[in-house]
CSV table of C-alpha atoms in Angstrom, one decimal:
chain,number,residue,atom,x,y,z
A,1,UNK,CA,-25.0,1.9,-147.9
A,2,UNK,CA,-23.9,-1.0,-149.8
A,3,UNK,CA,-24.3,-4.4,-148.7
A,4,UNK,CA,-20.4,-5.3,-148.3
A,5,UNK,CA,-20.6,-2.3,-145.6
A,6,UNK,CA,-23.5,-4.0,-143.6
A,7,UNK,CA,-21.7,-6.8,-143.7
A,8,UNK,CA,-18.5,-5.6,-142.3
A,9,UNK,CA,-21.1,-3.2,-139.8
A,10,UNK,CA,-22.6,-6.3,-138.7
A,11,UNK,CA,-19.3,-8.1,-137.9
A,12,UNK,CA,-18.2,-5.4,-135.9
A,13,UNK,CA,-21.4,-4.7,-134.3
A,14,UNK,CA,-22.0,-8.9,-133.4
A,15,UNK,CA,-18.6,-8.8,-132.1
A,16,UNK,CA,-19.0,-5.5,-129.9
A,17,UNK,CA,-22.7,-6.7,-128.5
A,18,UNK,CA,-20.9,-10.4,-127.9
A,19,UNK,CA,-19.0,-8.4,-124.9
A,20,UNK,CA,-21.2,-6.4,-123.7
A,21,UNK,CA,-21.7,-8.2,-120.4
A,22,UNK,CA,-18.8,-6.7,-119.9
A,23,UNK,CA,-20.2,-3.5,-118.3
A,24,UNK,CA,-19.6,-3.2,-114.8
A,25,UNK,CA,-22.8,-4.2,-112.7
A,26,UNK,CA,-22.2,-1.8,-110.1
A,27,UNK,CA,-21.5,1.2,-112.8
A,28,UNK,CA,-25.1,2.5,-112.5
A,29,UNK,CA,-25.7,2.6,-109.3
A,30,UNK,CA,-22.2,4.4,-108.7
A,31,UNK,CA,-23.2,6.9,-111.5
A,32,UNK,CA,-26.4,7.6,-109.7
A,33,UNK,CA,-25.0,8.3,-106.4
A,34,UNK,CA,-22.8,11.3,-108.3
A,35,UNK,CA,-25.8,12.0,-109.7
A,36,UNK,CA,-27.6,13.1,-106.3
A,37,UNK,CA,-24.7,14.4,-105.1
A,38,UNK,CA,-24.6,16.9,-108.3
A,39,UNK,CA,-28.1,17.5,-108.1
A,40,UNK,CA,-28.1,18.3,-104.5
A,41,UNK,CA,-24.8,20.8,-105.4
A,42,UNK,CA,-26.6,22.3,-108.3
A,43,UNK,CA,-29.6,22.9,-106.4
A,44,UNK,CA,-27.5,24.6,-103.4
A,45,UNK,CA,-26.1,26.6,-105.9
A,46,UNK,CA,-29.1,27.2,-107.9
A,47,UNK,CA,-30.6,28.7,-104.4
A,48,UNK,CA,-27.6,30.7,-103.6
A,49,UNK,CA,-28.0,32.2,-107.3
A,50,UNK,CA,-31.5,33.4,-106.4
A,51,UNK,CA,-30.5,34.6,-103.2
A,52,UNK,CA,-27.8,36.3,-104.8
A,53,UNK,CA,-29.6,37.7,-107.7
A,54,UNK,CA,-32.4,39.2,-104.5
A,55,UNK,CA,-29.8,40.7,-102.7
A,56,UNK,CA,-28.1,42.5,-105.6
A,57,UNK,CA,-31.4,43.9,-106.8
A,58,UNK,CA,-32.2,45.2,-103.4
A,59,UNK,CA,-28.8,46.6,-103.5
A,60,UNK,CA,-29.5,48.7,-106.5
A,61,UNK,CA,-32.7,49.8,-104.8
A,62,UNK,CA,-30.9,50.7,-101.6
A,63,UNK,CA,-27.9,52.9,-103.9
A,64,UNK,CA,-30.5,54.5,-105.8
A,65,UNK,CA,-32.8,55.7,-103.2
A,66,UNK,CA,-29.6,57.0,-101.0
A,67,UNK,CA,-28.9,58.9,-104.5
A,68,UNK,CA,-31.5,60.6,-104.9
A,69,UNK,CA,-32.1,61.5,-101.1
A,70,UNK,CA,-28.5,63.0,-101.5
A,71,UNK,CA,-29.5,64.8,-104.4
A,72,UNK,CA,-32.7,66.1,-102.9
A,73,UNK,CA,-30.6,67.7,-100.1
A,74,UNK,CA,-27.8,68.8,-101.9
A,75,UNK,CA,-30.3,70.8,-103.7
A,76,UNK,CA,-31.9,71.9,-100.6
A,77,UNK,CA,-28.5,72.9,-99.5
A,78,UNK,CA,-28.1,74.9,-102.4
A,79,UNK,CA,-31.6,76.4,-102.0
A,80,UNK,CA,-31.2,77.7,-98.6
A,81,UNK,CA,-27.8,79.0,-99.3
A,82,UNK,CA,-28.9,81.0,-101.8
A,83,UNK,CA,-32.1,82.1,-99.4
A,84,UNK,CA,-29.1,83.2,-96.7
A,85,UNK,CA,-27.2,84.6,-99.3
A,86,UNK,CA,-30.3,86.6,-100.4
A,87,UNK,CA,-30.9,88.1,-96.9
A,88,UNK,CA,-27.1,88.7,-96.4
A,89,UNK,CA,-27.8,91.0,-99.3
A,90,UNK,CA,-30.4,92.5,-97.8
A,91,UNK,CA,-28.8,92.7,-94.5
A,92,UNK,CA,-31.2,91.1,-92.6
A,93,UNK,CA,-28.8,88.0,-91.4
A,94,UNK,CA,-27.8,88.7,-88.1
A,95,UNK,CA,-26.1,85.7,-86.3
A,96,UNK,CA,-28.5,83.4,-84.6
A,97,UNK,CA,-31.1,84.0,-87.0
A,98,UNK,CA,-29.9,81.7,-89.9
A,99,UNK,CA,-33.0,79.5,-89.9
A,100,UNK,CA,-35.4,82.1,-89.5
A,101,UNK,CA,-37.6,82.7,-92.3
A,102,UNK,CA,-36.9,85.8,-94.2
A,103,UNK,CA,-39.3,88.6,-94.5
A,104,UNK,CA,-40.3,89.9,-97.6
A,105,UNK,CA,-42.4,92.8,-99.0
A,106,UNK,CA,-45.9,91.3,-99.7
A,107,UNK,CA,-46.4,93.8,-102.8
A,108,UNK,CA,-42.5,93.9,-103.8
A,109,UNK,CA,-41.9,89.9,-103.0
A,110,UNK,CA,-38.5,91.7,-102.0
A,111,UNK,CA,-36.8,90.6,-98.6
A,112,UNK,CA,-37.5,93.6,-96.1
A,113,UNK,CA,-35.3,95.1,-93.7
A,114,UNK,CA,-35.7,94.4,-90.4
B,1,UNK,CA,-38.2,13.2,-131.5
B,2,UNK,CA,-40.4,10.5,-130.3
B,3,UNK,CA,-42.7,11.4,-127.8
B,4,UNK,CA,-40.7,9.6,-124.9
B,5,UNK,CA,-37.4,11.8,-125.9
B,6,UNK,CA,-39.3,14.7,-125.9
B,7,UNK,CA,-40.8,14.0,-122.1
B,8,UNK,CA,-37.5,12.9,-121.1
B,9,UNK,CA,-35.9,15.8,-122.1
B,10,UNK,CA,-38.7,18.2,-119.9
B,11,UNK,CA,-38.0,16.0,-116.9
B,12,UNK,CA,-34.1,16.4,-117.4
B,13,UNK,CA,-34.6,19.9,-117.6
B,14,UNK,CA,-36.4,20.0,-114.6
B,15,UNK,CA,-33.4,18.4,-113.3
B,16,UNK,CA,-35.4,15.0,-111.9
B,17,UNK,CA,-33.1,12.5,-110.2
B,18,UNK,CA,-35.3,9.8,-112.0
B,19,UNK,CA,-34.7,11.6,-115.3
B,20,UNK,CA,-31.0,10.7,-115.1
B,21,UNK,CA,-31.9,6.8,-114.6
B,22,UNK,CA,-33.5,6.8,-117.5
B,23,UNK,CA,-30.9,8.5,-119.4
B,24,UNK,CA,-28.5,6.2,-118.4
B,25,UNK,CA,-30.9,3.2,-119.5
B,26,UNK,CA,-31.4,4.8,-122.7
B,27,UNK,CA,-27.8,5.7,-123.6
B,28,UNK,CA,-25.1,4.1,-120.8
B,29,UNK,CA,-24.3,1.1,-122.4
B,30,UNK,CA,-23.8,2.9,-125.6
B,31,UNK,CA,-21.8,5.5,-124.3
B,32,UNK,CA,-19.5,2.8,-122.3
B,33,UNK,CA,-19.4,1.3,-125.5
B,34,UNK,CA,-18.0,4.0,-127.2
B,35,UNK,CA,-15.8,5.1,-124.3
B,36,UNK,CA,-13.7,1.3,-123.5
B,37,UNK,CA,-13.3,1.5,-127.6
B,38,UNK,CA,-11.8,5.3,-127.5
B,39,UNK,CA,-9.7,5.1,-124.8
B,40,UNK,CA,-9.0,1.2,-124.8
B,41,UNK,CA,-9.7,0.9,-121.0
B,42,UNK,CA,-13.0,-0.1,-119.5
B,43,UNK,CA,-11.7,1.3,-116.0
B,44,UNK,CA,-11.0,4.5,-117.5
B,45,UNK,CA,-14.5,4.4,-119.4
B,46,UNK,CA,-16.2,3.5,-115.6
B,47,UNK,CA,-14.6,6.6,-114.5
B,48,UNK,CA,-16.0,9.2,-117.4
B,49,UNK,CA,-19.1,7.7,-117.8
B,50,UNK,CA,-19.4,8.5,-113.7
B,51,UNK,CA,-18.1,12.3,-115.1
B,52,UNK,CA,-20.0,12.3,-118.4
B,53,UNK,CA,-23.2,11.7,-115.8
B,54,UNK,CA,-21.5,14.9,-113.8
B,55,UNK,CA,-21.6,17.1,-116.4
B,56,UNK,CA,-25.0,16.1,-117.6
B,57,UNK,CA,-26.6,17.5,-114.2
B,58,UNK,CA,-24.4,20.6,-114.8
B,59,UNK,CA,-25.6,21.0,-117.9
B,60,UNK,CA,-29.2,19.3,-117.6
B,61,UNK,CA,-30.9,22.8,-118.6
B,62,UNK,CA,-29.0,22.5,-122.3
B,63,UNK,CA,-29.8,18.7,-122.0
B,64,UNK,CA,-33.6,19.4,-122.1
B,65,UNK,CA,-33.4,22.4,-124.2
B,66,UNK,CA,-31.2,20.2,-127.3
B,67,UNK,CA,-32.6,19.3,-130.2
B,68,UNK,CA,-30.7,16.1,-130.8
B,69,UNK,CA,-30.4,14.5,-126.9
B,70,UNK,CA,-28.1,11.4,-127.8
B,71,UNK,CA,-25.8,13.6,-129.9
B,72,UNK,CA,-25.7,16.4,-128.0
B,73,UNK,CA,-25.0,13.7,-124.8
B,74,UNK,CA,-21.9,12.0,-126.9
B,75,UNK,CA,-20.1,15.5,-127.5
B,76,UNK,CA,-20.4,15.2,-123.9
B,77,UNK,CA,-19.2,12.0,-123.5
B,78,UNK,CA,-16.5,12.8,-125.6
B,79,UNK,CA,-15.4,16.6,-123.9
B,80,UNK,CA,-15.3,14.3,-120.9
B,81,UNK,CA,-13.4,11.9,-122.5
B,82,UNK,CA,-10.9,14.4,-123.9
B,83,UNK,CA,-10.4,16.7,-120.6
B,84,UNK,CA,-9.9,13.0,-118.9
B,85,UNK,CA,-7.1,12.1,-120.7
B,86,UNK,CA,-5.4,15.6,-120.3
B,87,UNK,CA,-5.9,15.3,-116.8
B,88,UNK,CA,-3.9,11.9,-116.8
B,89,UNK,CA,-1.3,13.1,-118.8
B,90,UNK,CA,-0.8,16.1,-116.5
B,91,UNK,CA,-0.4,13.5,-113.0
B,92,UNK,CA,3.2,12.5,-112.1
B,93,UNK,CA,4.2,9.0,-112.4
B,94,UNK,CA,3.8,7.3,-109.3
B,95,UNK,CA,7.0,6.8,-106.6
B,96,UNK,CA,7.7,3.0,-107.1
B,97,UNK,CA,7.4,2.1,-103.7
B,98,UNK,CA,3.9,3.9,-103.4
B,99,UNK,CA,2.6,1.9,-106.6
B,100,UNK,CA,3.7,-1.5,-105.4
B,101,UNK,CA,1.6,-1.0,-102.0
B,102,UNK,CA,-1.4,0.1,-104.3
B,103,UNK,CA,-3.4,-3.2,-104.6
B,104,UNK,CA,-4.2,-4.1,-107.9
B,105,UNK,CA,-7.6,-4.2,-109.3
B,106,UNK,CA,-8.3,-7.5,-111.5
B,107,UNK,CA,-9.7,-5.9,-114.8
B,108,UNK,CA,-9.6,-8.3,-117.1
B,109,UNK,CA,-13.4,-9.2,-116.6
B,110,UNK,CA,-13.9,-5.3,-118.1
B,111,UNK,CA,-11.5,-5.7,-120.6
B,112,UNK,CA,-13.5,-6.4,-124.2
B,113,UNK,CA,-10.9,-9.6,-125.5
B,114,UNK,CA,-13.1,-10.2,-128.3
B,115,UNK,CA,-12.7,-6.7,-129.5
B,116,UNK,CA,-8.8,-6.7,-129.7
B,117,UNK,CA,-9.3,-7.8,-133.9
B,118,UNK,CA,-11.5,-4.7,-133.9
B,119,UNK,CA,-9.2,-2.5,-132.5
B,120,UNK,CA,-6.0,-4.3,-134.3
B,121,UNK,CA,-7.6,-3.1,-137.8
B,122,UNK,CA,-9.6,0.2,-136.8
B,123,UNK,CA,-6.2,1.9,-135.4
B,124,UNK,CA,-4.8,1.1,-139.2
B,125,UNK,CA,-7.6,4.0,-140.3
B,126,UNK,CA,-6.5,7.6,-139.3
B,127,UNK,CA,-7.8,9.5,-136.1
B,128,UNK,CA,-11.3,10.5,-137.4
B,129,UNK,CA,-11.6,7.8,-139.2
B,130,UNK,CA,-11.6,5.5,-136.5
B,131,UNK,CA,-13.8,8.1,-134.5
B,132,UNK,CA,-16.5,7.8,-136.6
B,133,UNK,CA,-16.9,4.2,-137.1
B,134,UNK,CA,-16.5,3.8,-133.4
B,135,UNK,CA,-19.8,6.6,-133.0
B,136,UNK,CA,-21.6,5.1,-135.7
B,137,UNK,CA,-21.1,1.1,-135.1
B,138,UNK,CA,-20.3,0.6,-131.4
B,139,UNK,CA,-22.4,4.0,-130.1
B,140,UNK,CA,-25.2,3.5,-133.0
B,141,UNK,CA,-25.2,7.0,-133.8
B,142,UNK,CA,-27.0,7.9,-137.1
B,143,UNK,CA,-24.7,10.3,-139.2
B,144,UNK,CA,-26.5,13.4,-138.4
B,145,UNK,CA,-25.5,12.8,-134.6
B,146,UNK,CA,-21.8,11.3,-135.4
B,147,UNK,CA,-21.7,14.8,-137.4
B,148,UNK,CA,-22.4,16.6,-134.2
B,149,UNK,CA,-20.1,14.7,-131.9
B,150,UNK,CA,-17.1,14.9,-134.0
B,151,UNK,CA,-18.4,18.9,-135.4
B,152,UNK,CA,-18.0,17.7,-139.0
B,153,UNK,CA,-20.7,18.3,-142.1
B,154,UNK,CA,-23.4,15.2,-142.1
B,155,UNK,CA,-22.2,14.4,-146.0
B,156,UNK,CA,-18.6,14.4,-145.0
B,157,UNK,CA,-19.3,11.8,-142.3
B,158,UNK,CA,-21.2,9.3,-144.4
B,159,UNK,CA,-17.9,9.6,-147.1
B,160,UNK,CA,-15.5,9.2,-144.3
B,161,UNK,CA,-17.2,6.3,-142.8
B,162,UNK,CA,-18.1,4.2,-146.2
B,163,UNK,CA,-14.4,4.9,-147.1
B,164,UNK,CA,-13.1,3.3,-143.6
B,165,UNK,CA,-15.6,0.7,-144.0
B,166,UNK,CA,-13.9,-0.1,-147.5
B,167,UNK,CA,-10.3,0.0,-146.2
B,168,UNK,CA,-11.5,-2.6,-143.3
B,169,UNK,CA,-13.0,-5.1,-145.7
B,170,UNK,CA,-10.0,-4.8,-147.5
B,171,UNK,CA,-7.4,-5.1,-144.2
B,172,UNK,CA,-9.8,-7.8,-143.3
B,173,UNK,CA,-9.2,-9.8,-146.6
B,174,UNK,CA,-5.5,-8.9,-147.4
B,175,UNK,CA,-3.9,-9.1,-143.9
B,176,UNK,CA,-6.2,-12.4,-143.1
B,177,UNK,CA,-7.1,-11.0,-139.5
B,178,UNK,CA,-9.6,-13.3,-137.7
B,179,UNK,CA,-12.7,-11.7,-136.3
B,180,UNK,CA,-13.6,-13.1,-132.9
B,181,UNK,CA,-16.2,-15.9,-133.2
């Protein structure tokens, strides 16, 4: 920087400090009453975030287990259809006895008739 | 970073209401400063250096986290300047009846008289021009932060400036303007 720009820097700068009792006395403390007020927001909000952020995750928790629970018994379902189905075959399903256990051939493994 | 920017910035990022006084001892005046010589109205500057406080506790996080705190608070200070005067040029002129019964506020102990030569010759230099001399001689910014307020290369500051510098010696010395006393 040469010297003719201090100069000029200087002038500007003398001139610009000369006036700076010009800055309102009551600026700071009106600044720091937005201040608290923004703080006290952004804390609020920073609490509902991590409330938020709780619930969702206990959300995906919740969907997930009630997933696989309906999975599990879907394939249950299908299990024990395919059990009634079996006895159907071997004409051992009479009505009334859809939940009884079928009866196989302890040597064959084959469902029995009754 | 001194050691006293560097503990000021953990405390702002831990979003401490006594962080923010000492922000605004470290850098109001100079952002008032800048803001009464960019938009020509200490009023207006009250008003965004009450938003440019706003928008540091939104963004106090980033605040803590930046590795140049008074430039990174001046591209604040100027965002808020900028969305400020959109914001004014969006509001409807006022019914005349409703502005006469609006008392008027006595400004002229905010107004900065002695600055009107300064003003006079700096709004002969173009746009960015005038920018950066009013970041680097009425903020005190170093070029590295008036670089990062204004989003221009460091080098192409420093030319800028010295060249604005040289056509305000010369305005000052051809045109015979008076600089306050």
């Amino acid at each position: 920087m040469t010297k003719q720009d201090r100069t000029i820097e200087e002038l500007i700068l003398k001139s610009v400090k000369s006036s700076a009792s010009a800055i309102p006395d009551d600026l700071q403390s009106s600044v720091m009453k937005r201040v608290e007020s923004q703080l006290r927001y952004t804390t609020w909000v920073d609490d509902c975030k991590l409330l938020g952020s709780r619930l969702a995750i206990l959300v995906v928790v919740l969907v997930v287990t009630f997933a696989s629970l309906s999975y599990q018994s879907n394939q249950l379902n299908q299990l024990t259809n395919s059990k009634a189905s079996a006895r159907m075959k071997a004409g051992n399903l009479k009505a009334g006895n859809w939940f009884r256990p079928a009866r196989y051939d302890p040597v064959t493994r084959s469902a029995m008739q009754k | 970073m001194s050691d006293e920017t560097a503990q000021l910035q953990k405390r702002l990022y831990r979003g401490e209401s006594a962080a923010f006084i000492s922000l605004y001892d470290l850098l109001g005046e100079r952002i008032f400063r800048y803001l009464v010589a960019q938009s020509g109205s200490a009023v207006d500057a009250a008003d965004i250096v009450q938003e440019t406080f706003v928008a540091f506790v939104k963004f106090h996080r980033k605040l803590g986290k930046a590795k140049n705190l008074t430039g990174y608070a001046f591209a604040i200070a100027r965002n808020e300047m900028i969305r400020f005067k959109k914001k004014q040029s969006r509001m409807p002129d006022l019914d005349p009846e409703v502005a006469e019964a609006i008392p008027v506020i006595d400004a002229s102990e905010l107004t900065f008289e002695s600055n009107d030569w300064i003003q006079s010759v700096l709004n002969r230099l173009d746009e960015i021009d005038q920018e950066i001399v009013r970041l680097k001689v009425f903020a005190e910014l170093n070029f590295d932060e008036v670089a990062m307020v204004t989003k221009l290369n460091p080098n192409n500051v420093a030319t800028r400036y010295r060249r604005a510098i040289l056509k305000l010696e010369s305005l000052l010395d051809t045109e015979n303007i008076e600089p306050a006393k």
